[in-house]
Coordinates of C-alpha atoms and ligand atoms in Angstrom, one line a residue:
M1 CA 12.8 8.2 -13.0
R2 CA 10.7 6.3 -10.5
R3 CA 8.4 3.5 -11.9
K4 CA 4.8 3.8 -11.0
V5 CA 3.3 1.2 -8.9
I6 CA -0.5 0.5 -8.8
A7 CA -1.8 -1.8 -6.1
G8 CA -5.3 -2.9 -5.4
N9 CA -6.3 -3.5 -1.8
W10 CA -9.4 -5.6 -2.0
K11 CA -10.1 -5.3 1.7
M12 CA -12.8 -7.8 3.0
N13 CA -14.3 -8.4 -0.4
N14 CA -14.6 -11.3 -2.8
D15 CA -15.0 -15.0 -1.9
L16 CA -13.0 -17.6 -3.7
S17 CA -15.1 -17.8 -6.9
E18 CA -15.4 -13.9 -7.1
S19 CA -11.6 -13.7 -6.6
Q20 CA -11.0 -16.2 -9.4
N21 CA -13.4 -14.2 -11.7
L22 CA -11.6 -10.9 -11.0
I23 CA -8.1 -12.2 -11.2
S24 CA -8.9 -14.0 -14.5
H25 CA -10.5 -10.9 -15.9
L26 CA -7.5 -8.7 -15.0
V27 CA -4.9 -11.1 -16.4
S28 CA -6.7 -11.3 -19.7
S29 CA -7.2 -7.5 -19.9
L30 CA -3.6 -6.8 -19.0
S31 CA -2.2 -9.2 -21.4
K32 CA -3.7 -7.1 -24.2
E33 CA -2.0 -3.9 -22.9
K34 CA 1.6 -2.6 -23.0
V35 CA 1.9 -2.0 -19.3
N36 CA 4.3 0.7 -18.1
C37 CA 3.9 0.2 -14.4
D38 CA 4.0 -2.4 -11.7
V39 CA 0.7 -3.9 -10.8
I40 CA 0.0 -5.6 -7.5
V41 CA -3.3 -7.2 -6.3
C42 CA -3.9 -7.8 -2.6
P43 CA -6.9 -10.2 -2.1
P44 CA -8.1 -11.5 1.2
F45 CA -6.0 -14.4 2.8
T46 CA -8.5 -17.0 1.7
S47 CA -7.9 -16.2 -2.0
L48 CA -4.1 -15.9 -2.0
S49 CA -3.1 -19.3 -2.9
E50 CA -5.6 -19.5 -5.8
A51 CA -4.7 -16.0 -6.9
N52 CA -1.0 -17.1 -7.0
S53 CA -1.8 -20.0 -9.4
L54 CA -4.0 -17.7 -11.7
L55 CA -1.1 -15.1 -11.8
K56 CA 1.7 -17.6 -12.8
N57 CA 2.2 -16.2 -16.3
S58 CA 1.1 -12.7 -15.6
V59 CA 3.0 -9.5 -14.8
I60 CA 0.7 -8.9 -11.9
K61 CA 2.3 -9.4 -8.4
L62 CA 0.6 -10.7 -5.4
G63 CA 0.3 -9.0 -1.9
A64 CA -1.5 -9.6 1.3
Q65 CA -3.4 -7.0 3.5
N66 CA -2.0 -7.8 7.0
M67 CA 0.1 -10.2 8.9
Y68 CA 1.3 -10.8 12.5
F69 CA 4.8 -10.1 13.7
E70 CA 5.4 -13.4 15.5
E71 CA 7.0 -16.4 13.7
S72 CA 4.4 -19.0 14.8
G73 CA 2.5 -20.3 17.9
A74 CA -0.6 -19.6 20.0
F75 CA -2.0 -16.4 18.2
T76 CA -5.5 -17.6 17.2
G77 CA -6.7 -16.1 14.0
E78 CA -3.4 -14.6 13.0
I79 CA -1.3 -15.2 9.9
S80 CA 2.6 -15.1 9.8
A81 CA 4.9 -13.7 7.3
S82 CA 6.2 -17.1 6.3
M83 CA 2.7 -18.3 5.7
L84 CA 2.2 -15.4 3.3
K85 CA 5.5 -16.3 1.6
S86 CA 4.3 -19.8 1.1
T87 CA 1.2 -18.7 -0.8
G88 CA 3.5 -16.7 -3.2
C89 CA 3.0 -13.3 -1.8
E90 CA 5.8 -10.7 -2.5
Y91 CA 4.1 -7.7 -0.7
V92 CA 2.2 -7.0 2.4
I93 CA 0.2 -3.9 3.3
L94 CA 1.0 -2.8 6.8
G95 CA -0.4 0.1 8.9
H96 CA -3.5 0.6 7.0
S97 CA -5.7 3.2 8.6
E98 CA -8.4 0.6 9.1
R99 CA -5.9 -1.6 10.9
R100 CA -4.9 1.3 13.1
T101 CA -8.4 2.6 13.9
I102 CA -10.7 -0.4 13.9
F103 CA -8.1 -2.9 15.3
G104 CA -6.1 -0.6 17.4
E105 CA -2.7 -1.0 15.8
T106 CA -0.1 1.2 17.2
D107 CA 3.0 2.6 15.5
Q108 CA 4.9 0.2 17.7
V109 CA 3.1 -2.8 16.5
I110 CA 3.3 -1.6 12.8
N111 CA 7.1 -1.2 13.3
K112 CA 7.4 -4.8 14.5
K113 CA 5.4 -6.0 11.6
I114 CA 7.4 -4.0 9.0
K115 CA 10.6 -5.6 10.5
K116 CA 9.2 -9.1 10.5
A117 CA 8.0 -8.7 6.9
L118 CA 11.5 -7.5 5.8
Q119 CA 13.2 -10.4 7.7
S120 CA 11.0 -12.9 6.0
G121 CA 11.5 -11.4 2.5
L122 CA 8.2 -9.7 2.1
L123 CA 8.1 -6.1 0.7
P124 CA 6.0 -3.8 3.0
I125 CA 3.5 -1.2 1.7
F126 CA 3.6 1.0 4.7
C127 CA 0.5 3.2 5.1
V128 CA 0.3 6.5 6.9
G129 CA -2.4 9.3 6.9
E130 CA -4.2 11.8 9.0
T131 CA -7.9 11.9 10.0
L132 CA -10.2 14.8 9.1
Q133 CA -10.0 16.3 12.5
E134 CA -6.2 16.2 12.5
R135 CA -6.2 17.9 9.1
E136 CA -8.7 20.5 10.3
S137 CA -6.6 21.2 13.4
G138 CA -3.6 21.8 11.3
V139 CA -1.4 18.8 12.6
T140 CA -1.2 16.8 9.4
N141 CA 2.5 17.0 9.2
D142 CA 3.0 16.2 12.9
I143 CA 0.9 13.1 12.6
I144 CA 2.6 12.0 9.3
K145 CA 6.0 12.6 10.9
R146 CA 5.2 10.5 14.0
Q147 CA 3.8 7.6 11.9
V148 CA 6.8 7.6 9.6
V149 CA 9.5 8.0 12.4
E150 CA 7.9 5.4 14.7
G151 CA 6.9 3.0 11.9
L152 CA 10.5 3.0 10.5
K153 CA 12.3 2.9 13.8
D154 CA 15.6 1.0 13.6
I155 CA 15.1 0.0 10.0
S156 CA 18.3 -0.1 8.2
S157 CA 19.1 1.8 5.0
D158 CA 19.2 -1.5 3.0
D159 CA 15.8 -2.5 4.2
M160 CA 14.4 1.0 3.6
K161 CA 15.1 0.5 -0.1
K162 CA 12.6 -2.3 -0.1
I163 CA 9.6 -0.4 1.4
I164 CA 6.9 1.4 -0.5
V165 CA 5.1 4.1 1.5
A166 CA 1.4 4.8 0.9
Y167 CA -0.1 8.1 1.9
E168 CA -3.8 7.7 2.6
P169 CA -5.6 10.5 4.2
V170 CA -8.2 8.7 6.3
W171 CA -10.9 11.3 5.3
A172 CA -10.5 10.3 1.6
I173 CA -10.7 6.6 2.1
G174 CA -14.0 5.2 0.7
T175 CA -15.7 8.6 1.0
G176 CA -15.5 9.7 -2.6
K177 CA -13.5 12.7 -1.4
T178 CA -10.1 12.7 -3.0
A179 CA -7.3 15.0 -1.6
T180 CA -6.7 17.6 -4.3
P181 CA -3.6 16.8 -6.3
Q182 CA -1.9 19.7 -4.4
Q183 CA -2.9 18.5 -1.0
A184 CA -1.6 15.0 -1.8
E185 CA 1.6 16.4 -3.4
D186 CA 2.3 18.5 -0.3
V187 CA 2.2 15.5 2.0
H188 CA 4.2 13.3 -0.5
A189 CA 6.9 15.9 -0.7
F190 CA 6.9 16.2 3.1
I191 CA 7.4 12.4 3.4
R192 CA 10.1 12.3 0.9
G193 CA 11.9 15.1 2.7
L194 CA 11.5 13.2 6.1
V195 CA 13.0 10.0 4.5
K196 CA 15.9 12.1 3.2
S197 CA 16.6 13.4 6.7
L198 CA 16.3 9.9 8.2
Y199 CA 18.2 8.1 5.6
S200 CA 19.8 9.7 2.5
N201 CA 19.0 11.8 -0.6
E202 CA 19.4 8.7 -2.8
I203 CA 17.1 6.5 -0.8
A204 CA 14.4 9.3 -0.6
E205 CA 14.7 10.0 -4.4
N206 CA 14.2 6.2 -5.1
L207 CA 11.3 5.8 -2.7
I208 CA 8.0 4.9 -4.2
I209 CA 5.2 6.8 -2.5
Q210 CA 1.7 5.8 -3.5
Y211 CA -1.4 7.9 -2.9
G212 CA -4.6 6.2 -1.7
G213 CA -8.1 7.5 -1.1
S214 CA -10.9 7.5 -3.6
V215 CA -8.5 7.0 -6.6
K216 CA -10.8 6.3 -9.7
P217 CA -9.9 6.2 -13.5
D218 CA -11.0 9.7 -13.9
N219 CA -8.9 11.3 -11.2
A220 CA -5.8 9.0 -11.5
N221 CA -4.1 10.9 -14.2
V222 CA -4.0 14.2 -12.5
L223 CA -2.9 12.7 -9.2
L224 CA -0.2 10.5 -10.8
S225 CA 1.1 13.6 -12.7
Q226 CA 2.3 15.2 -9.5
A227 CA 6.1 15.1 -9.0
D228 CA 6.1 13.0 -5.8
I229 CA 3.2 10.7 -6.5
D230 CA 4.5 7.4 -7.7
G231 CA 1.5 5.3 -7.8
A232 CA -1.8 4.5 -6.2
L233 CA -3.2 2.2 -3.5
V234 CA -6.8 1.6 -4.7
G235 CA -9.7 0.3 -2.6
G236 CA -13.2 0.5 -4.2
A237 CA -12.1 1.0 -7.7
C238 CA -10.0 -2.1 -7.8
L239 CA -13.0 -4.4 -7.2
K240 CA -14.0 -4.1 -10.9
A241 CA -11.5 -5.1 -13.5
D242 CA -12.6 -2.3 -15.8
S243 CA -12.0 0.5 -13.3
F244 CA -8.8 -0.9 -12.0
M245 CA -7.5 -1.1 -15.7
G246 CA -8.5 2.5 -16.2
I247 CA -6.2 3.5 -13.4
I248 CA -3.4 1.1 -14.6
K249 CA -3.7 2.7 -18.0
A250 CA -3.5 6.3 -16.5
A251 CA -0.2 5.2 -14.9
Ligands
13P301 P1 -10.8 3.7 -1.6 O1 -10.1 3.7 -2.9 O2 -12.0 2.8 -1.5 O3 -11.0 5.1 -1.0 O4 -9.8 3.0 -0.5 C1 -8.5 3.5 -0.4 C2 -7.7 2.5 0.5 O5 -8.0 2.4 1.7 C3 -6.8 1.6 -0.2 O6 -6.0 1.0 0.8

């Protein structure tokens, strides 16, 4: 049985005091619940250190939304894996479609970032997903296969056990359009099969594959009931403690 993992990707939202508010609210709500899943929050860089202090006695784990693959040096504006570690991060989201499309990240760059994260002791949440145009032209599986194969290139079996994959169809992100449970399940099963062929049955069966794209408290239950959906990567609905809690309760 795979444990469900619910992660909140705050994106570029919440300044320091808004972050303190949201984390405090979540910590107190979660302390009243019997939680049966892993919960991760990924605030912006500027709130990580403070979030880490507020999460000290909580079950909630801390993640970042991006990092650069170099160790240190003249990379103005970038943040390294060891900097993230020093703020208390355990996880880092890599390959998000917004990074791919707005910031031009390629599969090769994402692969380097995944390797660096693993080397530094961070656990990657590796995102893949097709655009609407790709889905409509019937190439969803080809795109997912390329992203998975290139993103995981030269990553060992031991390291693969530390990776979470998130399937986020680009057309479902922030649009209110969720993939149907069947559409999502089909791609999740495809990803699991791919990981089985690249690694082993055991690694594939233990792999956590999250779904992301307009997950809300009222659709979380049916999505999370699918055989190969092991959690959610939540955007908009994680910015309010109540709706994020609704998704956590569904899990
Ligand atoms: P929304 O939940 O706002 O669609 O965002 C999903 C996402 O991109 C999480 O990484």
